[in-house]
């Protein structure tokens, strides 16, 4: 474990994996590369061991969870993130990171490395999928800066965040105004929305920066 944590200093180009079992993997690989990382798909243990940080993409959280177990990655991934490896989850990825999941399937299990309660498919039928502009000072979208254009697709929201969790953005759409949609706890970042589906790189850039900081002495 320590060997992995103390990987050599990552200077300008960290290697960041995208969990590639299901979901919008390619979009994340592209956004990470455009943000200055070397981005690689992760499907097996040896690939997981070789990355400095990992992205859990949007998709279907129950399917990704089952595949993680089939590919024997569930426990190793949980251990690495719990041990300090930076992780970023978007949408289904946020659900996978969360400690508590509401409206999950009866046997849904998550990695439980982010101290939040998320509600799956939280926004309801009328707003199954929608887009809105978000203010998020912690992601370079504060007052006087361009807002982040966020795409939500059957998204979860964060119903409750633990004391060590920093709230980065809240929804403004009328049915969900004020609901938490972006959080950070240490090196773990999560968004309800899909920045990988937009050309705005600020969320990925923030994650690449966090990976660099984590590995640069
Ligand atoms: N509703 C999906 C789930 O529960 C998440 C949707 C998404 O990632 N776009 O996993």
XYZ file of N, CA and C and ligand atoms in Angstrom:
661
model
N 0.828 -1.215 0.000
C 0.000 0.000 0.000
C 0.855 1.256 0.000
N 1.814 1.306 0.939
C 2.623 2.532 1.018
C 3.375 2.777 -0.281
N 3.824 1.672 -0.901
C 4.540 1.806 -2.170
C 3.728 2.608 -3.159
N 2.421 2.321 -3.190
C 1.565 3.020 -4.145
C 1.388 4.481 -3.747
N 1.257 4.702 -2.448
C 0.993 6.069 -2.001
C 2.200 6.966 -2.234
N 3.387 6.379 -2.001
C 4.589 7.193 -2.133
C 5.168 7.103 -3.539
N 4.322 7.080 -4.523
C 4.842 6.988 -5.879
C 5.687 8.230 -6.144
N 6.654 8.116 -7.053
C 7.579 9.214 -7.280
C 6.842 10.512 -7.621
N 7.488 11.592 -7.346
C 6.859 12.904 -7.565
C 6.316 13.017 -8.984
N 5.088 13.396 -9.080
C 4.484 13.604 -10.389
C 4.574 15.090 -10.648
N 5.326 15.453 -11.608
C 5.505 16.887 -11.830
C 4.450 17.398 -12.788
N 4.829 17.573 -14.028
C 3.874 18.251 -14.896
C 2.762 17.341 -15.426
N 3.043 16.068 -15.647
C 2.051 15.225 -16.304
C 1.694 13.992 -15.481
N 0.724 14.126 -14.577
C 0.322 12.942 -13.820
C -0.423 11.948 -14.716
N -0.388 10.682 -14.333
C -1.149 9.671 -15.047
C -2.470 9.459 -14.302
N -3.554 9.730 -14.999
C -4.867 9.603 -14.367
C -5.686 8.545 -15.106
N -6.226 7.620 -14.339
C -7.027 6.560 -14.931
C -8.484 6.957 -15.020
N -9.183 6.373 -15.981
C -10.642 6.479 -16.029
C -11.173 5.050 -15.941
N -11.941 4.783 -14.917
C -12.516 3.460 -14.754
C -13.336 3.146 -16.000
N -12.962 2.081 -16.711
C -13.504 1.874 -18.060
C -14.341 0.604 -18.144
N -15.226 0.407 -17.186
C -16.071 -0.784 -17.181
C -17.394 -0.501 -17.873
N -17.894 0.720 -17.727
C -19.160 1.133 -18.341
C -19.251 2.637 -18.186
N -19.968 3.297 -19.102
C -20.187 4.731 -18.943
C -19.408 5.555 -19.945
N -19.398 6.883 -19.715
C -18.819 7.779 -20.715
C -17.317 7.986 -20.488
N -16.590 6.899 -20.773
C -15.150 6.825 -20.524
C -14.365 7.748 -21.461
N -14.701 7.672 -22.739
C -13.910 8.389 -23.742
C -13.916 9.902 -23.513
N -15.074 10.416 -23.107
C -15.201 11.862 -22.881
C -14.295 12.301 -21.736
N -14.209 11.478 -20.695
C -13.331 11.821 -19.571
C -11.859 11.744 -19.987
N -11.511 10.717 -20.771
C -10.115 10.590 -21.222
C -9.711 11.848 -21.990
N -10.617 12.295 -22.843
C -10.331 13.476 -23.669
C -10.189 14.731 -22.794
N -11.109 14.905 -21.843
C -11.059 16.104 -20.989
C -9.801 16.107 -20.113
N -9.386 14.935 -19.645
C -8.177 14.864 -18.809
C -6.935 15.191 -19.627
N -6.854 14.629 -20.835
C -5.706 14.912 -21.717
C -5.648 16.408 -22.015
N -6.808 16.993 -22.280
C -6.854 18.424 -22.590
C -6.516 19.271 -21.368
N -6.578 18.671 -20.179
C -6.255 19.396 -18.944
C -4.827 19.129 -18.478
N -4.035 18.454 -19.299
C -2.612 18.305 -18.982
C -2.218 17.011 -18.294
N -3.114 16.022 -18.299
C -2.765 14.722 -17.705
C -2.523 13.699 -18.807
N -1.853 12.599 -18.437
C -1.829 11.430 -19.317
C -3.008 10.578 -18.852
N -3.943 10.339 -19.735
C -5.175 9.656 -19.317
C -5.211 8.245 -19.868
N -5.493 7.279 -18.995
C -5.493 5.875 -19.413
C -6.747 5.161 -18.898
N -7.305 4.268 -19.714
C -8.450 3.488 -19.230
C -7.997 2.455 -18.194
N -8.829 2.205 -17.197
C -8.495 1.224 -16.155
C -9.564 0.135 -16.124
N -9.124 -1.092 -16.403
C -10.044 -2.245 -16.372
C -9.515 -3.366 -15.503
N -8.240 -3.299 -15.167
C -7.681 -4.388 -14.362
C -6.780 -3.857 -13.263
N -6.455 -4.749 -12.359
C -5.701 -4.390 -11.161
C -4.363 -3.720 -11.492
N -3.629 -4.297 -12.458
C -2.307 -3.750 -12.777
C -2.433 -2.313 -13.292
N -3.521 -2.030 -13.997
C -3.733 -0.665 -14.518
C -4.084 0.285 -13.371
N -4.875 -0.209 -12.431
C -5.228 0.613 -11.267
C -3.966 0.958 -10.466
N -3.092 -0.037 -10.295
C -1.879 0.179 -9.500
C -0.967 1.239 -10.125
N -1.107 1.475 -11.426
C -0.162 2.341 -12.132
C -0.613 3.806 -12.225
N -1.794 4.136 -11.701
C -2.271 5.519 -11.874
C -2.082 6.355 -10.602
N -2.009 7.673 -10.813
C -1.838 8.625 -9.690
C -3.177 9.145 -9.184
N -4.228 8.942 -9.964
C -5.563 9.403 -9.589
C -6.550 8.682 -10.496
N -7.828 8.733 -10.129
C -8.809 8.000 -10.950
C -10.109 8.776 -11.087
N -10.709 8.635 -12.262
C -12.030 9.213 -12.512
C -13.042 8.074 -12.610
N -14.147 8.232 -11.893
C -15.261 7.289 -12.013
C -16.324 7.984 -12.851
N -16.592 7.473 -14.046
C -17.432 8.210 -15.000
C -18.917 8.109 -14.695
N -19.695 8.875 -15.444
C -21.135 8.725 -15.418
C -21.510 7.448 -16.147
N -22.674 6.931 -15.851
C -23.129 5.683 -16.456
C -24.253 5.169 -15.581
N -24.145 3.957 -15.132
C -25.163 3.374 -14.258
C -24.434 2.784 -13.050
N -24.683 3.373 -11.883
C -23.885 3.008 -10.705
C -24.023 1.534 -10.317
N -25.227 0.963 -10.477
C -25.389 -0.445 -10.072
C -24.616 -1.360 -11.016
N -24.616 -1.013 -12.297
C -23.873 -1.818 -13.278
C -22.369 -1.707 -13.014
N -21.896 -0.488 -12.784
C -20.451 -0.305 -12.547
C -20.042 -1.050 -11.275
N -20.902 -0.979 -10.252
C -20.591 -1.691 -9.001
C -20.448 -3.195 -9.261
N -21.389 -3.755 -10.003
C -21.327 -5.211 -10.274
C -20.075 -5.549 -11.065
N -19.749 -4.723 -12.062
C -18.560 -4.992 -12.874
C -17.283 -4.841 -12.044
N -17.278 -3.872 -11.133
C -16.102 -3.707 -10.252
C -15.840 -5.004 -9.477
N -16.929 -5.633 -9.045
C -16.771 -6.878 -8.275
C -16.328 -8.017 -9.191
N -16.941 -8.111 -10.374
C -16.563 -9.177 -11.315
C -15.091 -9.050 -11.715
N -14.634 -7.823 -11.923
C -13.245 -7.590 -12.340
C -12.275 -7.531 -11.144
N -12.805 -7.828 -9.960
C -12.007 -7.829 -8.718
C -11.279 -6.511 -8.484
N -12.015 -5.434 -8.745
C -11.446 -4.097 -8.557
C -12.106 -3.347 -7.399
N -13.221 -3.856 -6.919
C -13.993 -3.093 -5.924
C -13.145 -2.787 -4.689
N -12.603 -3.815 -4.077
C -11.828 -3.640 -2.841
C -10.511 -2.882 -3.096
N -9.734 -3.279 -4.115
C -8.486 -2.527 -4.385
C -8.739 -1.040 -4.647
N -9.810 -0.731 -5.366
C -10.113 0.673 -5.662
C -10.486 1.393 -4.370
N -11.324 0.755 -3.563
C -11.729 1.358 -2.292
C -10.499 1.625 -1.411
N -9.617 0.644 -1.364
C -8.413 0.792 -0.527
C -7.526 1.924 -1.003
N -7.337 2.023 -2.307
C -6.449 3.084 -2.808
C -7.034 4.468 -2.535
N -8.331 4.625 -2.734
C -8.929 5.948 -2.496
C -8.917 6.250 -0.997
N -9.262 5.245 -0.182
C -9.233 5.448 1.274
C -7.811 5.777 1.727
N -6.821 5.279 1.006
C -5.418 5.538 1.339
C -4.906 6.874 0.817
N -5.730 7.624 0.118
C -5.336 8.971 -0.275
C -5.212 9.223 -1.763
N -5.418 8.195 -2.604
C -5.338 8.464 -4.042
C -6.498 9.377 -4.448
N -6.197 10.483 -5.156
C -7.265 11.378 -5.589
C -8.265 10.674 -6.504
N -9.543 10.993 -6.313
C -10.594 10.397 -7.139
C -11.615 11.468 -7.481
N -12.141 11.380 -8.688
C -13.211 12.288 -9.097
C -14.356 11.457 -9.675
N -15.552 11.636 -9.160
C -16.708 10.915 -9.669
C -17.741 11.862 -10.221
N -18.202 11.605 -11.444
C -19.296 12.416 -11.988
C -20.543 11.546 -12.092
N -21.637 12.051 -11.562
C -22.954 11.411 -11.642
C -22.938 9.998 -11.045
N -22.986 8.937 -11.858
C -22.901 7.580 -11.289
C -21.633 7.439 -10.446
N -20.561 8.118 -10.872
C -19.301 8.086 -10.119
C -19.456 8.685 -8.728
N -20.271 9.743 -8.625
C -20.542 10.349 -7.315
C -21.254 9.340 -6.414
N -22.202 8.613 -6.999
C -22.951 7.605 -6.222
C -21.994 6.522 -5.719
N -21.083 6.106 -6.586
C -20.129 5.050 -6.203
C -19.201 5.495 -5.078
N -18.882 6.778 -5.035
C -17.965 7.270 -4.000
C -18.662 7.456 -2.650
N -19.979 7.690 -2.680
C -20.711 8.124 -1.483
C -20.752 7.070 -0.383
N -20.794 7.541 0.851
C -20.897 6.615 1.979
C -22.320 6.060 2.111
N -23.325 6.905 1.802
C -24.717 6.465 1.945
C -25.498 6.784 0.661
N -26.297 5.811 0.201
C -27.052 5.978 -1.039
C -28.543 5.787 -0.757
N -29.347 6.815 -1.069
C -30.807 6.709 -0.939
C -31.389 6.383 -2.313
N -32.502 5.643 -2.310
C -33.157 5.216 -3.555
C -32.245 4.347 -4.421
N -31.341 3.645 -3.789
C -30.516 2.666 -4.512
C -31.290 1.365 -4.647
N -30.724 0.381 -5.318
C -31.348 -0.943 -5.349
C -31.094 -1.595 -3.982
N -31.858 -2.656 -3.680
C -31.797 -3.262 -2.349
C -30.368 -3.666 -1.971
N -29.633 -4.172 -2.943
C -28.290 -4.677 -2.605
C -27.173 -3.742 -3.084
N -27.519 -2.485 -3.375
C -26.496 -1.570 -3.916
C -25.421 -1.261 -2.879
N -24.192 -1.421 -3.288
C -23.076 -1.142 -2.388
C -22.199 -0.075 -3.032
N -21.684 0.825 -2.206
C -20.811 1.859 -2.761
C -19.441 1.764 -2.102
N -18.501 2.525 -2.630
C -17.127 2.461 -2.113
C -17.014 3.143 -0.745
N -17.945 4.045 -0.437
C -18.040 4.670 0.889
C -16.771 5.421 1.290
N -16.234 6.209 0.370
C -15.019 6.969 0.654
C -15.270 8.476 0.701
N -16.513 8.882 0.540
C -16.875 10.301 0.550
C -18.050 10.442 1.517
N -17.878 11.297 2.529
C -18.851 11.349 3.627
C -20.097 12.150 3.264
N -20.844 11.617 2.312
C -22.100 12.260 1.912
C -23.199 11.213 1.791
N -24.450 11.698 1.877
C -25.602 10.888 1.525
C -26.072 11.392 0.176
N -26.134 10.520 -0.830
C -26.646 10.942 -2.134
C -28.001 10.301 -2.372
N -28.826 11.003 -3.125
C -30.102 10.424 -3.544
C -30.017 10.166 -5.039
N -30.202 8.913 -5.424
C -30.142 8.557 -6.853
C -31.338 9.121 -7.596
N -31.146 9.451 -8.854
C -32.236 9.933 -9.728
C -33.088 10.975 -9.007
N -32.419 11.917 -8.350
C -33.092 12.756 -7.369
C -33.976 13.846 -7.978
N -33.658 14.280 -9.170
C -34.320 15.487 -9.684
C -35.744 15.229 -10.173
N -36.119 13.969 -10.342
C -37.506 13.657 -10.691
C -37.756 13.684 -12.179
N -38.916 13.171 -12.547
C -39.235 12.938 -13.955
C -39.214 14.182 -14.828
N -39.828 15.260 -14.307
C -39.956 16.458 -15.156
C -38.598 16.986 -15.596
N -37.603 16.773 -14.747
C -36.285 17.308 -15.075
C -35.259 16.170 -15.121
N -35.690 15.050 -15.684
C -34.853 13.881 -15.895
C -33.458 14.287 -16.369
N -33.444 15.109 -17.395
C -32.189 15.650 -17.918
C -32.380 17.138 -18.141
N -31.404 17.913 -17.723
C -31.501 19.356 -17.917
C -30.110 19.962 -17.825
N -30.026 21.226 -18.198
C -28.741 21.915 -18.144
C -28.940 23.230 -17.424
N -27.936 23.661 -16.686
C -28.021 24.990 -16.087
C -26.625 25.526 -15.794
N -26.561 26.827 -15.580
C -25.285 27.461 -15.279
C -25.108 27.528 -13.774
N -23.936 27.134 -13.312
C -23.683 27.082 -11.870
C -22.563 28.022 -11.463
N -22.761 28.620 -10.300
C -21.672 29.374 -9.685
C -20.898 28.402 -8.806
N -19.589 28.400 -8.906
C -18.793 27.478 -8.091
C -17.403 28.082 -7.862
N -17.293 28.964 -6.869
C -16.017 29.661 -6.655
C -14.839 28.694 -6.488
N -15.067 27.542 -5.841
C -13.988 26.569 -5.628
C -13.546 25.867 -6.903
N -14.280 26.073 -7.981
C -13.924 25.443 -9.259
C -13.634 26.503 -10.321
N -13.301 27.687 -9.886
C -12.949 28.747 -10.829
C -14.151 29.401 -11.489
N -15.315 29.302 -10.839
C -16.521 29.911 -11.407
C -17.222 30.757 -10.349
N -16.479 31.660 -9.781
C -17.031 32.551 -8.768
C -17.635 33.788 -9.393
N -18.009 34.718 -8.539
C -18.590 35.960 -9.044
C -17.576 36.663 -9.950
N -18.040 37.158 -11.070
C -17.135 37.837 -11.996
C -16.454 36.870 -12.957
N -16.629 35.558 -12.734
C -16.079 34.564 -13.666
C -17.261 33.903 -14.377
N -16.983 33.297 -15.531
C -18.075 32.632 -16.256
C -18.596 31.478 -15.417
N -19.925 31.292 -15.354
C -20.457 30.136 -14.617
C -20.123 28.832 -15.340
N -20.233 27.730 -14.624
C -20.022 26.421 -15.251
C -21.344 25.957 -15.847
N -21.301 25.593 -17.123
C -22.497 25.071 -17.769
C -22.588 23.581 -17.433
N -23.607 23.203 -16.659
C -23.672 21.840 -16.133
C -24.785 21.032 -16.793
N -24.438 19.831 -17.228
C -25.397 18.913 -17.855
C -25.748 17.826 -16.836
N -27.040 17.710 -16.531
C -27.518 16.715 -15.560
C -28.314 15.640 -16.307
N -27.995 14.383 -16.088
C -28.727 13.286 -16.730
C -29.099 12.254 -15.665
N -30.386 12.189 -15.314
C -30.836 11.298 -14.223
C -29.846 11.345 -13.056
N -29.600 12.553 -12.645
C -28.492 12.806 -11.717
C -28.892 12.605 -10.253
N -27.909 12.293 -9.437
C -28.131 12.298 -7.991
C -27.901 13.712 -7.459
N -28.389 14.010 -6.261
C -27.893 15.187 -5.558
C -27.359 14.733 -4.216
N -26.644 15.622 -3.567
C -26.124 15.304 -2.235
C -27.154 15.787 -1.231
N -27.724 14.848 -0.511
C -28.793 15.193 0.419
C -28.206 15.693 1.741
N -27.050 15.178 2.064
C -26.432 15.509 3.348
C -24.921 15.379 3.191
N -24.192 16.367 3.701
C -22.725 16.313 3.600
C -22.126 16.364 5.001
N -21.150 15.511 5.244
C -20.481 15.452 6.544
C -19.659 16.709 6.811
N -19.171 16.873 8.043
C -18.487 18.097 8.450
C -17.185 18.383 7.684
N -16.546 17.350 7.155
C -15.286 17.574 6.441
C -15.478 17.770 4.948
N -16.725 17.835 4.527
C -17.013 17.944 3.098
C -17.260 19.401 2.727
N -16.545 19.845 1.713
C -16.695 21.219 1.228
C -17.747 21.218 0.115
N -18.746 22.083 0.259
C -19.765 22.198 -0.789
C -19.252 23.154 -1.864
N -19.195 22.699 -3.113
C -18.625 23.518 -4.188
C -19.686 24.170 -5.060
N -20.858 23.556 -5.169
C -21.912 24.153 -6.000
C -23.277 23.634 -5.586
N -24.269 24.495 -5.787
C -25.666 24.123 -5.508
C -26.505 24.385 -6.743
N -27.528 23.554 -6.930
C -28.420 23.707 -8.077
C -29.276 24.962 -7.918
N -29.736 25.484 -9.044
C -30.641 26.628 -8.998
C -31.971 26.311 -9.687
N -32.031 25.183 -10.381
C -33.265 24.824 -11.079
C -34.424 24.768 -10.060
N -35.595 25.332 -10.399
C -36.651 25.542 -9.397
C -36.993 24.326 -8.519
N -37.125 23.124 -9.110
C -37.529 21.971 -8.281
C -36.435 21.529 -7.307
N -35.244 22.059 -7.480
C -34.144 21.557 -6.656
C -33.226 22.674 -6.177
N -33.748 23.890 -6.141
C -32.894 25.031 -5.807
C -32.217 24.813 -4.456
N -30.930 25.010 -4.430
C -30.180 24.892 -3.181
C -29.610 23.506 -2.934
N -30.010 22.529 -3.730
C -29.473 21.177 -3.540
C -27.989 21.136 -3.920
N -27.235 20.383 -3.147
C -25.780 20.314 -3.366
C -25.470 19.422 -4.569
N -24.686 19.949 -5.511
C -24.377 19.181 -6.729
C -22.881 19.051 -7.013
N -22.035 19.616 -6.150
C -20.583 19.406 -6.310
C -19.940 19.515 -4.940
N -19.067 18.559 -4.626
C -18.432 18.513 -3.302
C -16.975 18.066 -3.425
N -16.239 18.375 -2.332
C -14.845 17.889 -2.251
C -14.570 17.520 -0.799
N -13.918 16.405 -0.615
C -13.447 16.034 0.721
C -12.013 15.561 0.549
N -11.076 16.354 0.989
C -9.666 16.022 0.763
C -9.413 15.902 -0.730
N -8.910 14.759 -1.156
C -8.569 14.559 -2.569
C -9.709 13.921 -3.354
N -10.887 13.848 -2.746
C -12.030 13.240 -3.444
C -12.999 14.338 -3.889
N -13.259 14.356 -5.180
C -14.107 15.379 -5.793
C -15.298 14.670 -6.434
N -16.482 15.265 -6.362
C -17.646 14.629 -7.000
C -18.619 15.686 -7.487
N -19.197 15.424 -8.662
C -20.217 16.318 -9.210
C -21.429 15.494 -9.646
N -22.632 16.061 -9.452
C -23.854 15.406 -9.930
C -23.928 15.482 -11.448
N -23.251 16.465 -12.001
C -23.363 16.736 -13.431
C -22.166 16.172 -14.194
N -22.182 16.395 -15.519
C -21.204 15.786 -16.436
C -20.352 16.835 -17.139
N -19.309 17.347 -16.522
C -18.486 18.340 -17.231
C -17.796 17.745 -18.452
N -17.648 16.421 -18.477
C -16.983 15.772 -19.621
C -17.800 15.896 -20.899
N -19.085 16.264 -20.772
C -19.924 16.405 -21.963
C -19.934 17.840 -22.479
N -19.132 18.692 -21.868
C -19.074 20.095 -22.255
C -17.609 20.414 -22.581
N -17.377 21.535 -23.234
C -15.984 21.856 -23.564
C -15.288 22.589 -22.414
N -16.031 22.914 -21.376
C -15.476 23.625 -20.218
C -14.604 22.659 -19.409
N -13.331 22.988 -19.249
C -12.414 22.041 -18.611
C -12.139 22.344 -17.141
N -12.875 23.282 -16.537
C -12.470 23.722 -15.195
C -12.540 22.627 -14.130
N -13.528 21.745 -14.220
C -13.629 20.687 -13.203
C -12.476 19.694 -13.374
N -12.228 19.270 -14.594
C -11.108 18.343 -14.824
C -9.775 18.994 -14.478
N -9.646 20.270 -14.807
C -8.391 20.978 -14.498
C -8.185 21.024 -12.985
N -9.263 21.251 -12.228
C -9.146 21.279 -10.765
C -8.711 19.909 -10.256
N -9.224 18.853 -10.878
C -8.852 17.508 -10.436
C -7.389 17.204 -10.792
N -6.983 17.556 -11.983
C -5.583 17.319 -12.385
C -4.649 18.070 -11.424
N -5.026 19.285 -11.056
C -4.234 20.075 -10.107
C -4.140 19.351 -8.754
N -5.267 18.801 -8.317
C -5.282 18.095 -7.027
C -4.366 16.872 -7.081
N -4.347 16.185 -8.201
C -3.474 15.003 -8.340
C -2.015 15.446 -8.305
N -1.695 16.516 -9.013
C -0.320 17.049 -9.012
C 0.111 17.445 -7.603
N -0.774 18.175 -6.922
C -0.429 18.651 -5.564
C -0.195 17.487 -4.623
N -1.005 16.466 -4.767
C -0.909 15.293 -3.903
C 0.452 14.607 -4.062
N 0.991 14.636 -5.274
C 2.211 13.871 -5.553
C 3.466 14.707 -5.633
N 3.332 16.026 -5.522
C 4.521 16.862 -5.601
C 4.954 17.215 -4.174
N 6.155 16.828 -3.790
C 6.577 17.076 -2.408
C 6.698 18.569 -2.101
N -28.931 7.327 -12.510
C -27.631 6.783 -12.719
C -27.206 5.872 -11.586
O -27.912 5.665 -10.654
C -26.606 7.868 -12.893
C -26.841 8.590 -14.193
C -25.602 9.112 -14.849
O -24.468 8.791 -14.501
N -25.816 9.904 -15.859
O -26.126 5.362 -11.650
